Amino acid sequence: MALLKQLRSDTAAPLHLLKKAVEHSQNYETALEYLQCALREKGLLMSANKIAGVEGWIVASQAGNTASLVEISCGTDFVARSAAFVELARRVGWSIAFLGVSTAKVEDIPLVDLPETSSVLGYSTVGEAIASAIARLQETIRVERSVVVSAGSCVGVYAHGGPHRELGRIAALVSLSTGNAAVAADVARELVGSAPASIDELWAIDRLDGRGTVGDSVSQAVGSLPAIAALARWERATPASGFELLEGKRG
């Protein structure tokens, strides 16, 4: 019973799979390995379901001078706000930003632990982690799109409307030719709130806090108006939303 409780606490796996794992072995490591395999197999079967993801988040991640946006979807708002899905989304976004990699097959990218945590489940790829989450949460989960940018002098990201500061219904990334991460993140925040149609329109927007225009505040902080090396503003389930200036790798 103690082993079953420990596995349930560490994995949140369905009870019937937990029981099978404990029946397979009373050793924690062996039972965990069995459970991981069972979760992956079940998740891969369920992932064949092509029902469109109606909920989910845009994940805005930053690792040093690299930033990424990732849209990851699921079936219900209940699952989208669950701790398991939020952690999965953050880890996928962090892995892409940390490794600076985004491909058409995001599932093949190595899964990296978040800076503040380490996971008991040692999945080696994004795809394995998603398959396990599908089995545990009983919903189709998939990465809809992604981009990673390493350009300019500094990058910044901002997300709005989600259960964590890195997750939102709307998110943006900005890379500037001069400045610092705080200035870039501030521009990303204004970009999320205003949805401009061009760079000139972005600089001319009145700031959300009432302190002049975006261009004026950036010029004051940096000394002059910097060039934008890369920019993207995404909305959940709306691929054509906003505008982009990207040299980054897409997935």
XYZ file of N, CA and C in Angstrom:
753
model
N 0.822 -1.206 0.000
C 0.000 0.000 0.000
C 0.864 1.267 0.000
N 1.974 1.241 0.760
C 2.867 2.398 0.820
C 3.491 2.675 -0.543
N 3.862 1.607 -1.258
C 4.457 1.769 -2.582
C 3.448 2.371 -3.547
N 2.211 1.893 -3.497
C 1.167 2.415 -4.376
C 0.943 3.904 -4.112
N 0.897 4.287 -2.834
C 0.695 5.697 -2.488
C 1.847 6.563 -2.984
N 3.072 6.041 -2.861
C 4.231 6.798 -3.313
C 4.211 6.992 -4.825
N 3.893 5.925 -5.552
C 3.820 6.020 -7.008
C 2.711 6.971 -7.446
N 1.596 6.920 -6.732
C 0.482 7.806 -7.078
C 0.854 9.266 -6.835
N 1.558 9.517 -5.737
C 1.997 10.875 -5.416
C 2.991 11.399 -6.446
N 3.885 10.525 -6.911
C 4.940 10.943 -7.831
C 4.477 11.052 -9.277
N 3.450 10.284 -9.653
C 3.082 10.202 -11.068
C 1.666 10.638 -11.396
N 0.744 10.593 -10.420
C -0.678 10.887 -10.662
C -1.267 9.964 -11.726
N -0.726 8.761 -11.851
C -1.196 7.802 -12.846
C -2.553 7.224 -12.437
N -3.332 6.710 -13.402
C -4.606 6.070 -13.081
C -4.408 4.895 -12.126
N -5.398 4.669 -11.270
C -5.278 3.656 -10.229
C -5.043 2.264 -10.806
N -5.720 1.934 -11.907
C -5.568 0.577 -12.445
C -4.141 0.325 -12.940
N -3.468 1.361 -13.448
C -2.077 1.196 -13.866
C -1.143 1.132 -12.663
N -1.462 1.887 -11.623
C -0.672 1.825 -10.390
C -0.716 0.428 -9.786
N -1.908 -0.162 -9.761
C -2.050 -1.507 -9.202
C -1.243 -2.521 -10.006
N -1.269 -2.386 -11.332
C -0.497 -3.300 -12.172
C 1.002 -3.140 -11.923
N 1.442 -1.905 -11.726
C 2.861 -1.662 -11.471
C 3.302 -2.289 -10.156
N 2.462 -2.162 -9.123
C 2.781 -2.741 -7.812
C 2.742 -4.260 -7.873
N 1.803 -4.808 -8.644
C 1.747 -6.260 -8.821
C 2.985 -6.756 -9.560
N 3.480 -5.920 -10.480
C 4.663 -6.299 -11.255
C 5.898 -6.383 -10.370
N 6.037 -5.444 -9.437
C 7.206 -5.441 -8.552
C 6.938 -4.605 -7.308
N 7.518 -5.049 -6.193
C 7.437 -4.292 -4.946
C 8.638 -3.353 -4.784
N 9.517 -3.347 -5.768
C 10.661 -2.435 -5.776
C 10.254 -1.128 -6.463
N 10.530 -0.004 -5.810
C 10.060 1.286 -6.335
C 10.583 1.552 -7.744
N 11.871 1.429 -7.964
C 12.465 1.751 -9.259
C 11.908 0.864 -10.367
N 11.763 -0.432 -10.063
C 11.243 -1.366 -11.065
C 9.781 -1.075 -11.368
N 9.002 -0.819 -10.319
C 7.585 -0.503 -10.509
C 7.419 0.805 -11.278
N 8.273 1.782 -10.987
C 8.209 3.064 -11.685
C 8.531 2.895 -13.160
N 9.538 2.096 -13.470
C 9.893 1.852 -14.866
C 8.745 1.179 -15.609
N 8.111 0.193 -14.954
C 6.955 -0.480 -15.553
C 5.837 0.533 -15.808
N 5.600 1.396 -14.831
C 4.533 2.386 -14.936
C 4.808 3.379 -16.060
N 6.051 3.796 -16.195
C 6.416 4.712 -17.274
C 6.115 4.099 -18.640
N 6.473 2.840 -18.810
C 6.216 2.153 -20.083
C 4.721 2.061 -20.352
N 3.947 1.723 -19.312
C 2.496 1.597 -19.464
C 1.865 2.938 -19.822
N 2.329 4.002 -19.187
C 1.794 5.332 -19.476
C 2.119 5.757 -20.899
N 3.336 5.487 -21.346
C 3.714 5.855 -22.711
C 2.870 5.107 -23.731
N 2.688 3.795 -23.523
C 1.911 2.995 -24.466
C 0.467 3.478 -24.528
N -0.125 3.732 -23.372
C -1.514 4.191 -23.329
C -1.644 5.572 -23.961
N -0.673 6.436 -23.674
C -0.704 7.782 -24.224
C -0.546 7.804 -25.726
N 0.321 6.958 -26.261
C 0.516 6.899 -27.702
C -0.744 6.428 -28.408
N -1.475 5.493 -27.790
C -2.733 5.036 -28.373
C -3.762 6.157 -28.395
N -3.867 6.882 -27.285
C -4.841 7.965 -27.196
C -4.470 9.140 -28.087
N -3.173 9.350 -28.328
C -2.749 10.496 -29.132
C -3.156 10.346 -30.594
N -3.568 9.138 -30.996
C -4.065 8.932 -32.352
C -5.403 9.631 -32.561
N -6.070 10.015 -31.475
C -7.317 10.760 -31.542
C -7.032 12.133 -32.147
N -7.694 12.459 -33.241
C -7.394 13.701 -33.956
C -8.338 14.847 -33.579
N -9.100 14.705 -32.496
C -9.973 15.788 -32.062
C -9.132 17.024 -31.772
N -9.548 18.164 -32.304
C -8.766 19.386 -32.143
C -8.714 19.819 -30.688
N -7.567 20.343 -30.285
C -7.428 20.855 -28.935
C -8.155 22.181 -28.801
N -9.170 22.239 -27.949
C -9.972 23.454 -27.812
C -9.497 24.325 -26.661
N -8.612 23.794 -25.810
C -8.063 24.560 -24.699
C -6.539 24.442 -24.726
N -5.896 25.158 -23.826
C -4.439 25.106 -23.764
C -3.854 26.485 -23.563
N -2.548 26.602 -23.816
C -1.844 27.847 -23.532
C -0.771 28.141 -24.570
N -0.444 29.436 -24.683
C 0.796 29.842 -25.322
C 1.829 29.942 -24.204
N 2.946 29.260 -24.350
C 4.004 29.280 -23.340
C 5.116 30.212 -23.818
N 5.442 31.200 -22.999
C 6.519 32.141 -23.311
C 7.689 31.858 -22.381
N 8.798 31.387 -22.946
C 9.946 30.970 -22.132
C 11.201 31.728 -22.543
N 12.103 31.896 -21.593
C 13.360 32.585 -21.864
C 14.490 31.911 -21.120
N 15.572 31.632 -21.837
C 16.786 31.065 -21.246
C 17.959 31.898 -21.729
N 18.446 32.801 -20.875
C 19.516 33.691 -21.295
C 19.066 34.586 -22.429
N 19.781 34.542 -23.547
C 19.449 35.383 -24.691
C 18.666 34.625 -25.757
N 17.976 33.586 -25.332
C 17.124 32.810 -26.232
C 15.704 32.803 -25.687
N 14.728 33.002 -26.561
C 13.322 33.016 -26.148
C 12.507 32.138 -27.085
N 11.401 31.611 -26.570
C 10.543 30.759 -27.391
C 9.078 31.011 -27.077
N 8.235 30.752 -28.069
C 6.793 30.664 -27.893
C 6.371 29.273 -28.336
N 5.523 28.640 -27.547
C 5.016 27.307 -27.866
C 3.525 27.286 -27.567
N 2.733 26.814 -28.513
C 1.306 26.608 -28.244
C 1.076 25.122 -28.000
N 0.553 24.788 -26.823
C 0.268 23.399 -26.475
C -1.203 23.297 -26.094
N -1.902 22.328 -26.671
C -3.354 22.251 -26.514
C -3.794 20.982 -25.802
N -5.004 21.060 -25.236
C -5.653 19.904 -24.614
C -7.154 20.035 -24.868
N -7.958 19.208 -24.192
C -9.377 19.174 -24.509
C -10.280 20.031 -23.653
N -9.922 20.271 -22.389
C -10.815 20.988 -21.478
C -10.058 22.031 -20.664
N -10.793 23.034 -20.207
C -10.199 24.062 -19.355
C -9.755 23.470 -18.023
N -10.489 22.455 -17.537
C -10.140 21.807 -16.272
C -8.729 21.229 -16.336
N -8.429 20.516 -17.414
C -7.090 19.940 -17.577
C -6.063 21.035 -17.847
N -6.427 22.035 -18.650
C -5.489 23.115 -18.970
C -4.977 23.807 -17.712
N -5.828 23.895 -16.685
C -5.451 24.581 -15.447
C -4.897 23.631 -14.383
N -4.843 22.353 -14.694
C -4.325 21.394 -13.722
C -2.821 21.566 -13.548
N -2.329 21.227 -12.359
C -0.899 21.363 -12.070
C -0.059 20.520 -13.023
N -0.559 19.325 -13.371
C 0.201 18.431 -14.251
C 0.371 19.030 -15.644
N -0.708 19.615 -16.190
C -0.625 20.187 -17.537
C 0.211 21.465 -17.538
N 0.037 22.282 -16.506
C 0.816 23.520 -16.407
C 2.311 23.209 -16.360
N 2.690 22.207 -15.548
C 4.106 21.837 -15.474
C 4.598 21.285 -16.807
N 3.790 20.447 -17.452
C 4.179 19.904 -18.752
C 4.407 21.037 -19.753
N 3.461 21.967 -19.831
C 3.579 23.075 -20.781
C 4.835 23.895 -20.512
N 5.100 24.177 -19.243
C 6.290 24.955 -18.883
C 7.574 24.205 -19.247
N 7.589 22.901 -19.016
C 8.796 22.124 -19.324
C 9.039 22.048 -20.825
N 7.971 21.930 -21.605
C 8.139 21.904 -23.059
C 8.705 23.241 -23.536
N 8.108 24.345 -23.047
C 8.601 25.662 -23.433
C 10.035 25.899 -23.002
N 10.356 25.505 -21.766
C 11.713 25.688 -21.248
C 12.720 24.849 -22.032
N 12.346 23.633 -22.395
C 13.253 22.763 -23.154
C 13.625 23.394 -24.487
N 12.629 23.959 -25.172
C 12.879 24.575 -26.474
C 13.765 25.809 -26.331
N 13.475 26.646 -25.314
C 14.283 27.852 -25.114
C 15.692 27.504 -24.642
N 15.802 26.574 -23.705
C 17.099 26.207 -23.136
C 18.016 25.599 -24.191
N 17.459 24.733 -25.026
C 18.259 24.070 -26.055
C 18.378 24.903 -27.323
N 17.515 25.921 -27.455
C 17.539 26.752 -28.651
C 17.150 25.988 -29.892
N 16.224 25.033 -29.726
C 15.862 24.132 -30.823
C 14.355 24.131 -31.009
N 13.921 24.285 -32.246
C 12.512 24.114 -32.582
C 12.451 23.501 -33.970
N 11.802 22.376 -34.089
C 11.732 21.675 -35.367
C 10.292 21.312 -35.666
N 10.062 20.781 -36.851
C 8.726 20.329 -37.206
C 8.290 19.173 -36.323
N 9.233 18.500 -35.683
C 8.943 17.367 -34.803
C 9.413 17.723 -33.400
N 8.656 18.602 -32.737
C 9.019 19.046 -31.390
C 9.101 17.870 -30.432
N 8.293 16.833 -30.673
C 8.248 15.686 -29.767
C 9.596 14.992 -29.630
N 10.494 15.175 -30.599
C 11.804 14.516 -30.543
C 12.835 15.300 -29.723
N 12.502 16.513 -29.311
C 13.442 17.342 -28.551
C 13.629 16.770 -27.148
N 14.858 16.733 -26.639
C 15.071 16.270 -25.261
C 14.279 17.116 -24.265
N 13.739 16.476 -23.241
C 12.982 17.173 -22.206
C 13.932 17.603 -21.099
N 13.916 18.888 -20.775
C 14.814 19.462 -19.773
C 14.014 19.829 -18.532
N 14.569 19.528 -17.353
C 13.901 19.909 -16.108
C 13.843 21.424 -15.975
N 12.794 21.919 -15.335
C 12.698 23.336 -15.020
C 13.822 23.726 -14.062
N 14.266 24.970 -14.090
C 15.391 25.380 -13.235
C 15.154 25.128 -11.752
N 13.891 25.269 -11.317
C 13.614 25.175 -9.883
C 13.203 23.785 -9.422
N 13.044 22.846 -10.346
C 12.580 21.513 -9.962
C 13.300 20.438 -10.750
N 13.185 19.213 -10.250
C 13.617 18.040 -11.004
C 12.493 17.024 -10.921
N 12.229 16.345 -12.019
C 11.099 15.430 -12.083
C 11.507 14.012 -11.704
N 10.600 13.326 -11.007
C 10.819 11.912 -10.698
C 10.771 11.089 -11.976
N 9.861 11.467 -12.881
C 9.705 10.722 -14.124
C 10.784 11.159 -15.111
N 11.709 10.270 -15.410
C 12.850 10.635 -16.234
C 12.602 10.458 -17.712
N 11.634 11.179 -18.278
C 11.376 11.073 -19.706
C 12.504 11.747 -20.474
N 12.918 11.119 -21.558
C 14.057 11.650 -22.297
C 13.641 12.649 -23.364
N 12.393 12.602 -23.828
C 11.950 13.505 -24.885
C 10.616 14.158 -24.537
N 10.322 15.237 -25.251
C 9.029 15.907 -25.108
C 7.900 14.940 -25.451
N 8.090 14.135 -26.488
C 7.055 13.195 -26.906
C 6.699 12.184 -25.835
N 7.702 11.667 -25.122
C 7.437 10.708 -24.049
C 6.643 11.358 -22.923
N 6.992 12.587 -22.576
C 6.282 13.290 -21.508
C 4.836 13.566 -21.903
N 4.608 13.929 -23.161
C 3.246 14.190 -23.630
C 2.429 12.905 -23.632
N 3.028 11.805 -24.088
C 2.318 10.522 -24.099
C 1.905 10.117 -22.695
N 2.790 10.309 -21.728
C 2.469 9.988 -20.339
C 1.344 10.874 -19.823
N 1.404 12.172 -20.143
C 0.363 13.096 -19.688
C -0.987 12.753 -20.304
N -0.990 12.324 -21.548
C -2.237 11.914 -22.202
C -2.867 10.749 -21.451
N -2.042 9.776 -21.074
C -2.549 8.603 -20.356
C -3.074 8.981 -18.978
N -2.387 9.881 -18.289
C -2.792 10.259 -16.930
C -4.012 11.165 -16.929
N -4.055 12.114 -17.862
C -5.119 13.117 -17.863
C -6.299 12.731 -18.740
N -6.120 11.681 -19.556
C -7.205 11.155 -20.381
C -7.721 12.169 -21.404
N -6.818 12.961 -21.963
C -7.178 13.916 -23.006
C -6.079 13.980 -24.059
N -6.475 14.328 -25.278
C -5.499 14.539 -26.334
C -4.700 15.805 -26.038
N -3.392 15.699 -26.070
C -2.491 16.824 -25.823
C -1.487 16.867 -26.964
N -1.246 18.040 -27.500
C -0.235 18.129 -28.552
C 0.317 19.548 -28.667
N 1.514 19.621 -29.216
C 2.138 20.903 -29.518
C 1.631 21.352 -30.883
N 1.002 22.527 -30.933
C 0.414 23.019 -32.173
C 1.428 23.776 -33.033
N 2.297 24.549 -32.398
C 3.298 25.336 -33.131
C 4.351 25.819 -32.140
N 5.500 26.201 -32.650
C 6.565 26.698 -31.780
C 7.548 27.521 -32.593
N 8.232 28.422 -31.909
C 9.301 29.189 -32.532
C 10.319 29.521 -31.455
N 11.580 29.585 -31.833
C 12.650 29.964 -30.903
C 13.509 31.023 -31.573
N 13.925 32.012 -30.795
C 14.689 33.135 -31.333
C 15.926 33.381 -30.479
N 17.071 33.487 -31.126
C 18.316 33.932 -30.490
C 18.898 34.993 -31.405
N 18.523 36.228 -31.173
C 18.937 37.299 -32.070
C 19.009 38.605 -31.306
N 19.798 39.550 -31.827
C 19.863 40.855 -31.208
C 20.688 40.864 -29.936
N 20.592 41.963 -29.196
C 21.349 42.134 -27.963
C 20.636 41.541 -26.761
N 19.306 41.558 -26.776
C 18.539 41.076 -25.627
C 17.174 40.587 -26.081
N 16.597 39.683 -25.297
C 15.267 39.166 -25.594
C 14.393 39.311 -24.356
N 13.084 39.357 -24.591
C 12.126 39.407 -23.499
C 10.833 38.740 -23.914
N 10.103 38.195 -22.950
C 8.833 37.529 -23.231
C 7.779 38.005 -22.238
N 6.518 37.820 -22.623
C 5.412 38.151 -21.723
C 4.206 37.320 -22.132
N 3.482 36.797 -21.127
C 2.256 36.032 -21.365
C 1.150 36.587 -20.481
N -0.090 36.530 -20.974
C -1.221 37.089 -20.223
C -2.416 36.139 -20.267
N -3.052 35.982 -19.100
C -4.317 35.254 -19.046
C -4.202 33.800 -18.663
N -3.056 33.375 -18.128
C -2.868 31.978 -17.756
C -2.664 31.789 -16.271
N -2.566 30.534 -15.818
C -2.399 30.228 -14.399
C -0.971 30.403 -13.891
N -0.047 30.696 -14.790
C 1.357 30.931 -14.430
C 1.874 32.047 -15.313
N 2.856 32.799 -14.823
C 3.345 33.960 -15.573
C 3.924 33.599 -16.935
N 4.316 32.329 -17.134
C 4.870 31.920 -18.422
C 3.793 31.450 -19.393
N 2.546 31.314 -18.933
C 1.457 30.782 -19.738
C 0.372 31.831 -19.941
N -0.231 31.846 -21.137
C -1.308 32.792 -21.368
C -2.144 32.440 -22.577
N -3.272 33.133 -22.696
C -4.082 33.050 -23.914
C -3.411 33.844 -25.029
N -2.646 34.863 -24.617
C -1.878 35.695 -25.540
C -0.458 35.790 -24.995
N 0.527 35.748 -25.876
C 1.917 35.877 -25.432
C 2.747 36.489 -26.555
N 3.874 37.067 -26.162
C 4.746 37.701 -27.151
C 6.203 37.517 -26.771
N 7.062 37.553 -27.786
C 8.515 37.616 -27.573
C 9.072 38.755 -28.405
N 10.112 39.383 -27.883
C 10.746 40.516 -28.556
C 12.254 40.393 -28.404
N 12.986 40.643 -29.482
C 14.444 40.708 -29.443
C 14.874 42.072 -29.973
N 15.653 42.809 -29.165
C 16.083 44.155 -29.517
C 17.572 44.191 -29.838
N 17.958 45.137 -30.694
C 19.368 45.269 -31.074
C 20.200 45.859 -29.948
N 19.583 46.676 -29.088
C 20.253 47.238 -27.916
C 19.275 47.254 -26.752
N 19.809 47.355 -25.547
C 18.945 47.390 -24.375
C 19.266 46.263 -23.421
N 18.252 45.836 -22.682
C 18.416 44.731 -21.744
C 17.133 43.925 -21.685
N 17.170 42.819 -20.948
C 16.025 41.908 -20.907
C 14.784 42.582 -20.339
N 14.957 43.475 -19.370
C 13.805 44.150 -18.768
C 13.098 45.045 -19.782
N 13.868 45.758 -20.595
C 13.274 46.613 -21.627
C 12.561 45.764 -22.671
N 13.195 44.665 -23.097
C 12.582 43.777 -24.090
C 11.291 43.168 -23.552
N 11.289 42.761 -22.277
C 10.082 42.194 -21.671
C 8.978 43.241 -21.572
N 9.357 44.491 -21.312
C 8.381 45.575 -21.240
C 7.728 45.802 -22.600
N 8.523 45.756 -23.661
C 7.972 45.892 -25.010
C 7.050 44.716 -25.322
N 7.444 43.512 -24.901
C 6.599 42.332 -25.122
C 5.255 42.489 -24.414
N 5.262 43.051 -23.214
C 4.013 43.273 -22.477
C 3.103 44.247 -23.224
N 3.672 45.324 -23.734
C 2.873 46.289 -24.489
C 2.358 45.666 -25.784
N 3.156 44.806 -26.381
C 2.755 44.120 -27.611
C 1.559 43.213 -27.357
N 1.576 42.494 -26.235
C 0.450 41.628 -25.875
C -0.820 42.447 -25.683
N -0.693 43.607 -25.041
C -1.873 44.394 -24.707
C -2.460 45.194 -25.843
N -1.710 45.375 -26.946
C -2.162 46.321 -27.964
C -2.372 45.740 -29.356
N -1.738 44.649 -29.698
C -1.882 44.005 -31.009
C -1.664 44.966 -32.175
N -0.508 45.634 -32.258
C -0.242 46.538 -33.384
C -0.064 45.762 -34.683
N -0.181 46.477 -35.794
C -0.075 45.832 -37.103
C 1.272 46.071 -37.770
N 2.141 46.874 -37.145
C 3.449 47.164 -37.727
C 4.393 47.644 -36.634
N 5.684 47.714 -36.950
C 6.675 48.209 -35.997
C 6.394 49.673 -35.655
N 6.113 50.485 -36.686
C 5.823 51.897 -36.442
C 4.626 52.059 -35.514
N 3.620 51.230 -35.714
C 2.428 51.305 -34.866
C 2.751 50.884 -33.439
N 3.644 49.904 -33.283
C 4.055 49.478 -31.943
C 4.707 50.630 -31.186
N 5.651 51.318 -31.837
C 6.339 52.420 -31.157
C 5.393 53.569 -30.829
N 4.328 53.730 -31.622
C 3.406 54.856 -31.430
C 2.306 54.578 -30.410
N 2.201 53.339 -29.936
C 1.132 52.977 -29.002
C 1.319 53.693 -27.665
N 0.217 54.176 -27.107
C 0.245 54.720 -25.752
C 0.404 53.574 -24.764
N 1.357 53.700 -23.873
C 1.619 52.645 -22.899
C 0.399 52.362 -22.034
N 0.292 51.114 -21.586
C -0.829 50.708 -20.746
C -0.832 51.433 -19.407
N 0.358 51.838 -18.933
C 0.439 52.529 -17.646
C 0.339 54.045 -17.781
N 0.121 54.534 -19.010
C -0.068 55.963 -19.210
C 1.203 56.780 -19.301
N 2.390 56.145 -19.313
C 3.657 56.882 -19.326
C 4.155 57.119 -20.758
N 3.355 57.831 -21.548
C 3.763 58.164 -22.903
C 3.604 56.998 -23.860
N 4.327 57.064 -24.983
C 4.268 55.989 -25.967
C 5.321 54.924 -25.673
N 5.150 53.778 -26.290
C 6.124 52.699 -26.124
C 7.494 53.144 -26.638
N 7.510 53.792 -27.800
C 8.772 54.249 -28.373
C 9.490 55.254 -27.492
N 8.727 56.192 -26.911
C 9.339 57.202 -26.045
C 9.984 56.564 -24.813
N 9.270 55.636 -24.178
C 9.796 55.022 -22.952
C 11.018 54.161 -23.240
N 11.014 53.461 -24.378
C 12.171 52.636 -24.743
C 13.374 53.525 -25.062
N 13.147 54.606 -25.783
C 14.239 55.533 -26.107
C 14.864 56.110 -24.847
N 14.032 56.448 -23.870
C 14.538 56.984 -22.611
C 15.365 55.948 -21.854
N 14.928 54.685 -21.906
C 15.624 53.628 -21.165
C 16.932 53.222 -21.827
N 16.965 53.228 -23.156
C 18.118 52.711 -23.902
C 19.045 53.826 -24.391
N 18.483 55.008 -24.619
C 19.269 56.110 -25.154
C 18.903 56.465 -26.574
N 18.335 55.513 -27.286
C 17.842 55.722 -28.644
C 16.879 54.588 -28.958
N 16.113 54.750 -30.025
C 15.148 53.712 -30.382
C 15.877 52.538 -31.027
N 15.857 51.346 -30.416
C 16.602 50.204 -30.962
C 15.884 49.567 -32.144
N 16.648 48.861 -32.950
C 16.033 48.044 -33.993
C 15.446 46.792 -33.358
N 14.371 46.289 -33.942
C 13.773 45.039 -33.472
C 14.324 43.897 -34.318
N 15.106 43.030 -33.694
C 15.709 41.909 -34.405
C 14.703 40.796 -34.662
N 13.759 40.618 -33.749
C 12.724 39.591 -33.913
C 11.545 39.945 -33.027
N 10.370 39.506 -33.452
C 9.147 39.830 -32.721
C 8.054 38.853 -33.113
N 7.235 38.465 -32.142
C 6.064 37.633 -32.439
C 5.011 37.853 -31.368
N 3.756 37.886 -31.769
C 2.612 37.967 -30.859
C 1.624 36.887 -31.271
N 1.372 35.940 -30.372
C 0.474 34.829 -30.665
C -0.741 34.851 -29.750
N -1.870 34.425 -30.307
C -3.083 34.201 -29.533
C -3.460 32.731 -29.638
N -4.009 32.193 -28.549
C -4.411 30.788 -28.511
C -5.408 30.490 -29.621
N -5.144 29.403 -30.366
C -6.054 28.890 -31.396
C -6.310 29.901 -32.512
N -5.398 30.870 -32.678
C -5.552 31.872 -33.730
C -4.209 32.071 -34.422
N -3.815 31.140 -35.301
C -2.480 31.186 -35.907
C -2.162 32.484 -36.638
N -3.186 33.161 -37.184
C -2.926 34.359 -37.977
C -2.963 35.637 -37.146
N -3.034 35.508 -35.827
C -3.175 36.689 -34.978
C -1.903 37.515 -34.943
N -2.070 38.846 -34.788
C -0.927 39.721 -34.612
C -0.037 39.768 -35.843
N 1.218 40.136 -35.640
C 2.176 40.147 -36.744
C 3.513 39.643 -36.237
N 4.391 39.275 -37.151
C 5.651 38.654 -36.778
C 6.798 39.232 -37.589
N 7.937 39.278 -36.962
C 9.204 39.574 -37.628
C 10.182 38.572 -37.059
N 10.365 37.471 -37.770
C 11.077 36.340 -37.184
C 12.190 35.837 -38.086
N 13.330 35.589 -37.458
C 14.432 34.889 -38.110
C 14.670 33.561 -37.409
N 13.809 33.231 -36.446
C 14.020 32.053 -35.611
C 13.618 30.762 -36.283
N 13.824 29.678 -35.560
C 13.486 28.347 -36.040
C 12.049 28.034 -35.660
N 11.289 27.526 -36.609
C 9.880 27.236 -36.377
C 9.633 25.743 -36.274
N 8.560 25.409 -35.565
C 8.097 24.044 -35.486
C 6.606 24.009 -35.604
